[in-house]
PDB file of C-alpha atoms in Angstrom:
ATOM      1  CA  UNK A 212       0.000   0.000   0.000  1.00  0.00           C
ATOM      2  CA  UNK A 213       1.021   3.353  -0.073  1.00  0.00           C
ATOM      3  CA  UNK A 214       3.446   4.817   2.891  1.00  0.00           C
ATOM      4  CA  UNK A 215       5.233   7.638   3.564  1.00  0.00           C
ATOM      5  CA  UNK A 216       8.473   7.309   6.013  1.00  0.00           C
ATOM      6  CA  UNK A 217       9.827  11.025   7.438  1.00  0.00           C
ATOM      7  CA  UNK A 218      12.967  11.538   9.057  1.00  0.00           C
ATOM      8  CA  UNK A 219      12.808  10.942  12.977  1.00  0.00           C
ATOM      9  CA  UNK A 220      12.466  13.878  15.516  1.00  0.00           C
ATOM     10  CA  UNK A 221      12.118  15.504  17.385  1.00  0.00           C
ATOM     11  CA  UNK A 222      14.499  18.331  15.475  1.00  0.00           C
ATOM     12  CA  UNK A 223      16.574  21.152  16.837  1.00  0.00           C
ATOM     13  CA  UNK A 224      18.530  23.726  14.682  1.00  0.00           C
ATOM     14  CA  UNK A 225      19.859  27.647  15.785  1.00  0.00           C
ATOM     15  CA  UNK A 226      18.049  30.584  14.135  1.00  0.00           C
ATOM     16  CA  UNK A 227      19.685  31.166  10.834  1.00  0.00           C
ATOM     17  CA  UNK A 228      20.674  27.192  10.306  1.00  0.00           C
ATOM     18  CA  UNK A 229      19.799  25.215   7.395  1.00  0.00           C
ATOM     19  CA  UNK A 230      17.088  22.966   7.370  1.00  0.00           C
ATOM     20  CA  UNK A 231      16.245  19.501   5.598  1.00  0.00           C
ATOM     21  CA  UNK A 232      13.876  17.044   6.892  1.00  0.00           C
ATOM     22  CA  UNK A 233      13.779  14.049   4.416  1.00  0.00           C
ATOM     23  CA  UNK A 234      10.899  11.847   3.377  1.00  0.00           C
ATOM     24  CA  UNK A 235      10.454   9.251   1.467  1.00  0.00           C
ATOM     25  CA  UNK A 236       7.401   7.669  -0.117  1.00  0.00           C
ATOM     26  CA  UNK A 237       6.128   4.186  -1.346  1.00  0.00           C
ATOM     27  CA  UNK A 238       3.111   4.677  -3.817  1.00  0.00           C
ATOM     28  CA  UNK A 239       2.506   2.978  -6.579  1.00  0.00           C
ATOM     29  CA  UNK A 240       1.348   5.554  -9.987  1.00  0.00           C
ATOM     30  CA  UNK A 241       1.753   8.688  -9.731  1.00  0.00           C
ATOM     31  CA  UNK A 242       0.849  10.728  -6.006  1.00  0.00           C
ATOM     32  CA  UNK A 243       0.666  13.817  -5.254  1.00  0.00           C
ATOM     33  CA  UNK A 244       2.922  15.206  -2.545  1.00  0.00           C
ATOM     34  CA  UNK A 245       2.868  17.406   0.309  1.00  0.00           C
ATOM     35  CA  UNK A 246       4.201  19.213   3.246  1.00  0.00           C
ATOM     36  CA  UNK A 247       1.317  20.233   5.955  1.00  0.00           C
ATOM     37  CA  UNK A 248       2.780  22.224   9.264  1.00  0.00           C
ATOM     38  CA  UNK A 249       1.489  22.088  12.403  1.00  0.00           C
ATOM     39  CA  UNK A 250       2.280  25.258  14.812  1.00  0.00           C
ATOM     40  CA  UNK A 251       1.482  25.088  18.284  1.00  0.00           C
ATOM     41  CA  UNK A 252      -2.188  25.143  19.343  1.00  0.00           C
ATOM     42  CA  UNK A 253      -3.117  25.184  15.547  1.00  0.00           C
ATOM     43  CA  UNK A 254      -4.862  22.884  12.850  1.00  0.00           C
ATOM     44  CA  UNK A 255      -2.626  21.503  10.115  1.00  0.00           C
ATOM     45  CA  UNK A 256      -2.141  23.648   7.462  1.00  0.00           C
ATOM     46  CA  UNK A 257      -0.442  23.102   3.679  1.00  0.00           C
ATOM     47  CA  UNK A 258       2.594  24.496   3.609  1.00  0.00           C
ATOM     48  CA  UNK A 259       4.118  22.925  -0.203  1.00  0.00           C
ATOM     49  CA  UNK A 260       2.557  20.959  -2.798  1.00  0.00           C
ATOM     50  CA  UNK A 261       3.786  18.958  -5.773  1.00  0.00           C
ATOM     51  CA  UNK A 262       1.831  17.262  -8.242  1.00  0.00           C
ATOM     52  CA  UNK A 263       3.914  15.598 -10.590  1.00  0.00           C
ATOM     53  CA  UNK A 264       8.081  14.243 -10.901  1.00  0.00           C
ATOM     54  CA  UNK A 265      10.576  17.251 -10.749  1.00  0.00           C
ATOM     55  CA  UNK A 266       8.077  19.889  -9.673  1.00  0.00           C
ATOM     56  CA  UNK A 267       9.498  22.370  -7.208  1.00  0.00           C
ATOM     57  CA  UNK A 268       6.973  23.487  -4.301  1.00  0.00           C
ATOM     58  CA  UNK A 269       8.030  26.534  -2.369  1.00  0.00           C
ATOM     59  CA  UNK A 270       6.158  28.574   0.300  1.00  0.00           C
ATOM     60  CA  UNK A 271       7.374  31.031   2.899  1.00  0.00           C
ATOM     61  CA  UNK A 272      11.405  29.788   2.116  1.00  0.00           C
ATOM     62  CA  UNK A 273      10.510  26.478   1.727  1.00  0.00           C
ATOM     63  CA  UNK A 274      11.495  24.471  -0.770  1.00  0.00           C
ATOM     64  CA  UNK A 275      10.482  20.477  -1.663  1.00  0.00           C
ATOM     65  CA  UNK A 276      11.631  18.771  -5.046  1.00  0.00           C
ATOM     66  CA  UNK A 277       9.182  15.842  -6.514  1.00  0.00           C
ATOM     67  CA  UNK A 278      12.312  12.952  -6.892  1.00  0.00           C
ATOM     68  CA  UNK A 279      10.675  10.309  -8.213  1.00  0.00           C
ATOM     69  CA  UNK A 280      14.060   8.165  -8.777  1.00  0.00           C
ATOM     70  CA  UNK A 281      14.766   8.200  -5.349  1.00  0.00           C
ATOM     71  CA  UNK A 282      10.938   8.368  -4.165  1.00  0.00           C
ATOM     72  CA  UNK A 283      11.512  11.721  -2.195  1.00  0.00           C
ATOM     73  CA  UNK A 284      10.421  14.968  -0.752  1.00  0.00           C
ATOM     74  CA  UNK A 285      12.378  16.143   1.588  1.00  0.00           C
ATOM     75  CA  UNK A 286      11.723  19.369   3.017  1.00  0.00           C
ATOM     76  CA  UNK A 287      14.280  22.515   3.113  1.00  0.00           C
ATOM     77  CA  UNK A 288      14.918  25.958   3.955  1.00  0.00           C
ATOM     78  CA  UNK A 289      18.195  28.063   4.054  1.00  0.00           C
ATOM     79  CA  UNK A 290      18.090  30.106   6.990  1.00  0.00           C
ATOM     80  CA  UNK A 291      15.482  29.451   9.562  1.00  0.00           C
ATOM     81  CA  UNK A 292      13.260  31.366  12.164  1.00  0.00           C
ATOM     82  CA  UNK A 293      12.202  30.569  15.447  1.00  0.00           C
ATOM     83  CA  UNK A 294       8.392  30.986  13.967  1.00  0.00           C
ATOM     84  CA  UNK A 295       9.393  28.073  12.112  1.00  0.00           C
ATOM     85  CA  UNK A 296       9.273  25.696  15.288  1.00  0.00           C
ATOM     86  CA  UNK A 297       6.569  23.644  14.366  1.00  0.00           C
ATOM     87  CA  UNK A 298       5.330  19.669  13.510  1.00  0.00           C
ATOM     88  CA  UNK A 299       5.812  18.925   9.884  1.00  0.00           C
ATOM     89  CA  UNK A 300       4.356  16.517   8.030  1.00  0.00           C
ATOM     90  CA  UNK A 301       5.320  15.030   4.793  1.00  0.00           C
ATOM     91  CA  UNK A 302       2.101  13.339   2.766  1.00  0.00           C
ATOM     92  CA  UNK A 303       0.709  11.639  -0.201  1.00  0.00           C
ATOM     93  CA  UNK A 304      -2.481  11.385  -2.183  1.00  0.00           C
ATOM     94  CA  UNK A 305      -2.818   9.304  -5.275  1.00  0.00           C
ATOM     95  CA  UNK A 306      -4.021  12.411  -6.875  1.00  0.00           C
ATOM     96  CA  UNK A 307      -6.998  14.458  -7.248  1.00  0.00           C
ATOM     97  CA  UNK A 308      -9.676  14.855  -4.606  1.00  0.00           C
ATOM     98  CA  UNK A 309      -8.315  11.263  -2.772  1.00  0.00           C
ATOM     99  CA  UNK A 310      -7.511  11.110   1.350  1.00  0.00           C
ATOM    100  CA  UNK A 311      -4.133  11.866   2.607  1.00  0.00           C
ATOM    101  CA  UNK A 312      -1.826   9.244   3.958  1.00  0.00           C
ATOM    102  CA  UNK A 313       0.384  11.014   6.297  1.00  0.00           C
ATOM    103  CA  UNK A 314       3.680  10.387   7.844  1.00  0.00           C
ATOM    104  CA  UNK A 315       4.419   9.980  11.613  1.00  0.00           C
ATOM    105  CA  UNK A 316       5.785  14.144  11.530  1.00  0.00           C
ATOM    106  CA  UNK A 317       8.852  15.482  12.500  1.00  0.00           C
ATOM    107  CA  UNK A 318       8.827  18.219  15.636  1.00  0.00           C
ATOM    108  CA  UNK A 319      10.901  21.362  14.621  1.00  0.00           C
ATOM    109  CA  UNK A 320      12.435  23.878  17.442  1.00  0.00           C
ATOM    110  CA  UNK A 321      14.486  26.581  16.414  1.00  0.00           C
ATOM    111  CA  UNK A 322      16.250  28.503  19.267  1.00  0.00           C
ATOM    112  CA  UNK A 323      17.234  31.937  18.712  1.00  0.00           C
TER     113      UNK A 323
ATOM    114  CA  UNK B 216     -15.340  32.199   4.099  1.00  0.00           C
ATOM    115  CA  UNK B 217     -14.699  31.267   7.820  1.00  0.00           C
ATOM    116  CA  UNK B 218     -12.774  27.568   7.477  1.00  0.00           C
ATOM    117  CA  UNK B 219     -13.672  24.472   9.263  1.00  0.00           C
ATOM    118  CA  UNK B 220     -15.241  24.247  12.186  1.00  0.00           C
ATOM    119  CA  UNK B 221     -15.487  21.228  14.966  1.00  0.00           C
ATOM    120  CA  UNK B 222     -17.441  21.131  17.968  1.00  0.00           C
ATOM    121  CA  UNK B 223     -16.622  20.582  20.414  1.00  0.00           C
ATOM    122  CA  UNK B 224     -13.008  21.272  20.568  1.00  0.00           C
ATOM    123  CA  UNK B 225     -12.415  18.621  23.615  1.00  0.00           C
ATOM    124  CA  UNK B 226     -14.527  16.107  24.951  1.00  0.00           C
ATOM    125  CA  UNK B 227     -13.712  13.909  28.156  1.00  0.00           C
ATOM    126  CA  UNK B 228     -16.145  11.418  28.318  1.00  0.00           C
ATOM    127  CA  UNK B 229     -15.910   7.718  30.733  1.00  0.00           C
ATOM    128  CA  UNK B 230     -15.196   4.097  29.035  1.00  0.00           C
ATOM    129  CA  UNK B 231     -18.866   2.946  28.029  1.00  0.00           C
ATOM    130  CA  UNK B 232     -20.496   6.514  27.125  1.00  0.00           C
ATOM    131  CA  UNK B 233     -21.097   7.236  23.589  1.00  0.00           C
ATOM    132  CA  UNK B 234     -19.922  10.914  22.012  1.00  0.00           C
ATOM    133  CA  UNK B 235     -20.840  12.365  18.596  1.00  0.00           C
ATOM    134  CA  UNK B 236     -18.355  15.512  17.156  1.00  0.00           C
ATOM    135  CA  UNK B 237     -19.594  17.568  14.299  1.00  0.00           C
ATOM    136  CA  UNK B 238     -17.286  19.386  11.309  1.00  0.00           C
ATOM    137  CA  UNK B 239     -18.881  21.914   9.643  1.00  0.00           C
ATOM    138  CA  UNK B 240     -16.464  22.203   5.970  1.00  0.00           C
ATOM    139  CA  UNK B 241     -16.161  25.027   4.070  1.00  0.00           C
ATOM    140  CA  UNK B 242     -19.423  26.082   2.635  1.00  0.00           C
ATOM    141  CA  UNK B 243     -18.580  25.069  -1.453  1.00  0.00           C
ATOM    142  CA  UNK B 244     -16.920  22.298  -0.318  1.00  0.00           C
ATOM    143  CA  UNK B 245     -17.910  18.721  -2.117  1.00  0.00           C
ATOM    144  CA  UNK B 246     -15.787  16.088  -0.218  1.00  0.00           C
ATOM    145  CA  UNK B 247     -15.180  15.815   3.508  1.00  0.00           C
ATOM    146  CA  UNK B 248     -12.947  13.334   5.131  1.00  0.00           C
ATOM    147  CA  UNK B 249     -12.685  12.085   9.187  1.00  0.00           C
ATOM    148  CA  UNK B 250      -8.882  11.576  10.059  1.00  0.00           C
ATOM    149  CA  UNK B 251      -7.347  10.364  13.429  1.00  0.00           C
ATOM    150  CA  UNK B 252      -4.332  11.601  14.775  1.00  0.00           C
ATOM    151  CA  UNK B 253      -2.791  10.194  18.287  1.00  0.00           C
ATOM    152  CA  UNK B 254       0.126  11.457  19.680  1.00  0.00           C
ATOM    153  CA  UNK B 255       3.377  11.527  18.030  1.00  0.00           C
ATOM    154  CA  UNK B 256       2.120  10.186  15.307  1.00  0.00           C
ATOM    155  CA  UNK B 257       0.536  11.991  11.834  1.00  0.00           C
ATOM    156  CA  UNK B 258      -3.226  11.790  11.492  1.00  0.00           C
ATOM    157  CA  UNK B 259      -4.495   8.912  10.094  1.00  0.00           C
ATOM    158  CA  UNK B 260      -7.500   8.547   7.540  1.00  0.00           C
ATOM    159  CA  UNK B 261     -10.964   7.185   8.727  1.00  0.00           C
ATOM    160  CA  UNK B 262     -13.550   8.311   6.166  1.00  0.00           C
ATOM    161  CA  UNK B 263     -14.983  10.503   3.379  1.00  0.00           C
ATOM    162  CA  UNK B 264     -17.573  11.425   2.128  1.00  0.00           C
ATOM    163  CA  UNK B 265     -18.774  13.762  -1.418  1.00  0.00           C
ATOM    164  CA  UNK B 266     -21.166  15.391  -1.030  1.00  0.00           C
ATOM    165  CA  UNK B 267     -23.896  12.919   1.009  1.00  0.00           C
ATOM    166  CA  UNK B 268     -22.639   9.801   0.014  1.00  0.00           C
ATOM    167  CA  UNK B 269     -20.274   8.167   1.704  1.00  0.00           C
ATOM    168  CA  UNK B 270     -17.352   7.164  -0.663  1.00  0.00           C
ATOM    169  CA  UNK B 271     -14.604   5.086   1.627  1.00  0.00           C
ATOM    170  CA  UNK B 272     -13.970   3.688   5.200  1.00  0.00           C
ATOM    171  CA  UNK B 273     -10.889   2.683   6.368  1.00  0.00           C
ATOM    172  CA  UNK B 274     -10.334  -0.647   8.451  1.00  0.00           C
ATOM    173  CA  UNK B 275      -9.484   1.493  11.422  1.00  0.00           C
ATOM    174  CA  UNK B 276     -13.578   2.785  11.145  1.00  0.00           C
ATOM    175  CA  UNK B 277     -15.001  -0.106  13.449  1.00  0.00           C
ATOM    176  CA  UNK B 278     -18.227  -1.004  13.542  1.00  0.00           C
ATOM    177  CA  UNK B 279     -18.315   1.318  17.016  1.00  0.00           C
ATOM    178  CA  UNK B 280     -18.170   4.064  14.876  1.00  0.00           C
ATOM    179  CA  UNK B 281     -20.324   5.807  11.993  1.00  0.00           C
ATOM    180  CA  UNK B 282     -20.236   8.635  10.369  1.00  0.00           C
ATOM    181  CA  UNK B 283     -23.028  10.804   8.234  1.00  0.00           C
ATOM    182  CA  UNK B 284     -23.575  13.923   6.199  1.00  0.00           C
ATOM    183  CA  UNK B 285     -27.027  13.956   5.729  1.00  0.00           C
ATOM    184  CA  UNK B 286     -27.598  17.262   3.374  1.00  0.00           C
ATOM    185  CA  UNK B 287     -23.773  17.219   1.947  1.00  0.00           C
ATOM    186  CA  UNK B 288     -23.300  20.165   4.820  1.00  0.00           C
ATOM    187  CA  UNK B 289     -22.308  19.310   7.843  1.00  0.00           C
ATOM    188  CA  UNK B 290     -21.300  16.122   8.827  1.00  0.00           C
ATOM    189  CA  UNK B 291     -21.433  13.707  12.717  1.00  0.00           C
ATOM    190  CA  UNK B 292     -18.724  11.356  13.615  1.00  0.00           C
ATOM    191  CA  UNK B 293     -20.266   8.819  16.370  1.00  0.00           C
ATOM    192  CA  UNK B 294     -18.672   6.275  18.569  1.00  0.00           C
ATOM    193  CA  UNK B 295     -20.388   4.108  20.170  1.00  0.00           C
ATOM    194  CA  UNK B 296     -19.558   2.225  23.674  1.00  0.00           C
ATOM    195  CA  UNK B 297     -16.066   4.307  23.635  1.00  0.00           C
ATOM    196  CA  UNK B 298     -12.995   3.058  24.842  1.00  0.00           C
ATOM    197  CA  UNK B 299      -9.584   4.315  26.008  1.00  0.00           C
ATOM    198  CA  UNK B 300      -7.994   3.494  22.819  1.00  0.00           C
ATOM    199  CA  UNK B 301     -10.474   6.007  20.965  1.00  0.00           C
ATOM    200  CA  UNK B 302      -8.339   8.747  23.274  1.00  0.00           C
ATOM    201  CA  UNK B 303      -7.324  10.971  20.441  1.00  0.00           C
ATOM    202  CA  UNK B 304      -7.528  14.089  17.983  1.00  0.00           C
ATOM    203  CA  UNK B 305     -10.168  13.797  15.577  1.00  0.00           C
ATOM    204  CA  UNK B 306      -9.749  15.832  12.391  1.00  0.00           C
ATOM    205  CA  UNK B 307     -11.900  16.979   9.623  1.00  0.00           C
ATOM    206  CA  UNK B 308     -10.895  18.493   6.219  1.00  0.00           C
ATOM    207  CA  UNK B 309     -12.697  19.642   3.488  1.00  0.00           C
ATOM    208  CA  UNK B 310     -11.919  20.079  -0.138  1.00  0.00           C
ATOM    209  CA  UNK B 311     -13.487  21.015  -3.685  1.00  0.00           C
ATOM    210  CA  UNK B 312     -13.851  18.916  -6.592  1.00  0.00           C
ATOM    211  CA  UNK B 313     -11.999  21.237  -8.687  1.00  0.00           C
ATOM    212  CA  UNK B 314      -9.170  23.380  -8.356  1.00  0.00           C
ATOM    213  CA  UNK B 315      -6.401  22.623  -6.175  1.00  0.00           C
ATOM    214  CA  UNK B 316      -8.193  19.603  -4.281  1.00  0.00           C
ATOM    215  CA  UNK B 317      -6.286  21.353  -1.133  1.00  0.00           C
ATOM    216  CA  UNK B 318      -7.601  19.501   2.372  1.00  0.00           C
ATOM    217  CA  UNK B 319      -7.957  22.975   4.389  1.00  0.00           C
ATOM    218  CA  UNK B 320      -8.792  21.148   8.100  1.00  0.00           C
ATOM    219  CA  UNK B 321     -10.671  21.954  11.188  1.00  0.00           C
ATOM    220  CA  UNK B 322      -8.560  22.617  14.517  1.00  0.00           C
ATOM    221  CA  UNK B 323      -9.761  18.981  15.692  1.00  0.00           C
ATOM    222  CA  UNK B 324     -11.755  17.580  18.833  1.00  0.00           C
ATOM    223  CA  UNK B 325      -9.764  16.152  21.127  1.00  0.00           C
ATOM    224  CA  UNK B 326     -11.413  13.115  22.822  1.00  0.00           C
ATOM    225  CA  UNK B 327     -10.072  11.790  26.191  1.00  0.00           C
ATOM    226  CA  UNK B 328     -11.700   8.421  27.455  1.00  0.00           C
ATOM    227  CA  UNK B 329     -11.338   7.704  31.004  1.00  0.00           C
TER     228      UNK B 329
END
């Protein structure tokens, strides 16, 4: 079945550092794949998308590459905030309207 | 547009009792899905539904629980006879049937069985 598998936490990086968080994905066709964050006391929320291989999602200095050789997403940013402490998840649909399947998430804490 | 909305946002409730949460999606919204999330670990699917009809249940959905959306509004997740393994976040998300497909979700109930 389809799985995702995200880098263990929990995660903690200086303000300014650089950021990856890798995932990988088992899917069979084509998925979809995202990034959803989770900020303390919040709801999940879509940070990156990418629907198809080699597509480049980017939101608020985020960055996420579609690699479908390697069957990965992993997450990045080049200098990064405290506001970025957070829960990140990596996910997968099989495209179009379908449910998520998530990974397990990956707590962020950035100290200044 | 105001988002998704749960109610109630936590529920404690004793082994036995039954509880029912409601998600209210965004208004144009077609499909609606039910996901479980426990801690440490990322939600995990449990239903949807487009418009009225229910579409798919996962394995986890025992027969404890059900789940409706009578008009293709709002929508009731029910479990029956609850125990302390049902301790957990329940999530809704909505999304359209065109566009983006985005899941924008609710901020969750969070159910506590004692």
């Amino acid at each position: 079945g389809n799985s995702v598998t995200q880098m263990e936490g929990p995660v903690t990086l200086s303000e300014e550092a650089f950021l990856t968080i890798n995932c990988t994905y088992t899917a069979t066709g084509y998925p979809s794949l995202f990034w959803y964050v989770q900020y303390p006391g919040e709801g999940l929320q879509l940070l990156l998308k990418a629907t198809k291989a080699d597509d480049k999602g980017s939101n608020k200095g985020f960055e996420a590459t579609y690699r479908k050789e390697t069957t990965s997403f992993h997450l990045e940013k080049g200098s990064v905030q405290v506001s970025d402490s957070a829960v990140y998840f990596c996910a997968l649909t099989r495209g179009g309207a379908q449910k998520l399947v998530f990974g397990q998430g990956t707590r962020l804490t950035i100290n200044p | 547009d105001t988002g998704v909305s749960q109610d109630p946002r936590h529920k404690i409730t004793k082994r036995g009792q039954n509880v029912t949460f409601r998600c209210d999606p965004i208004s144009e919204h077609n499909r609606l899905y039910w996901y479980r999330q426990t801690l440490g670990q990322g939600p995990e699917f449990l239903t949807y539904f487009q418009n009225e009809a229910q579409l798919e249940k996962s394995r986890l959905l025992s027969d404890r629980f059900s789940a409706e959306r009578p008009k293709g509004s709002f929508s009731t997740l029910e479990i029956q006879r609850t125990e302390q393994g049902d301790s957990a976040m329940y999530l809704c998300a909505s999304s359209s049937l065109t566009g983006s497909y985005e899941q924008y979700f609710g901020p969750g109930t969070r159910l506590t069985v004692t």
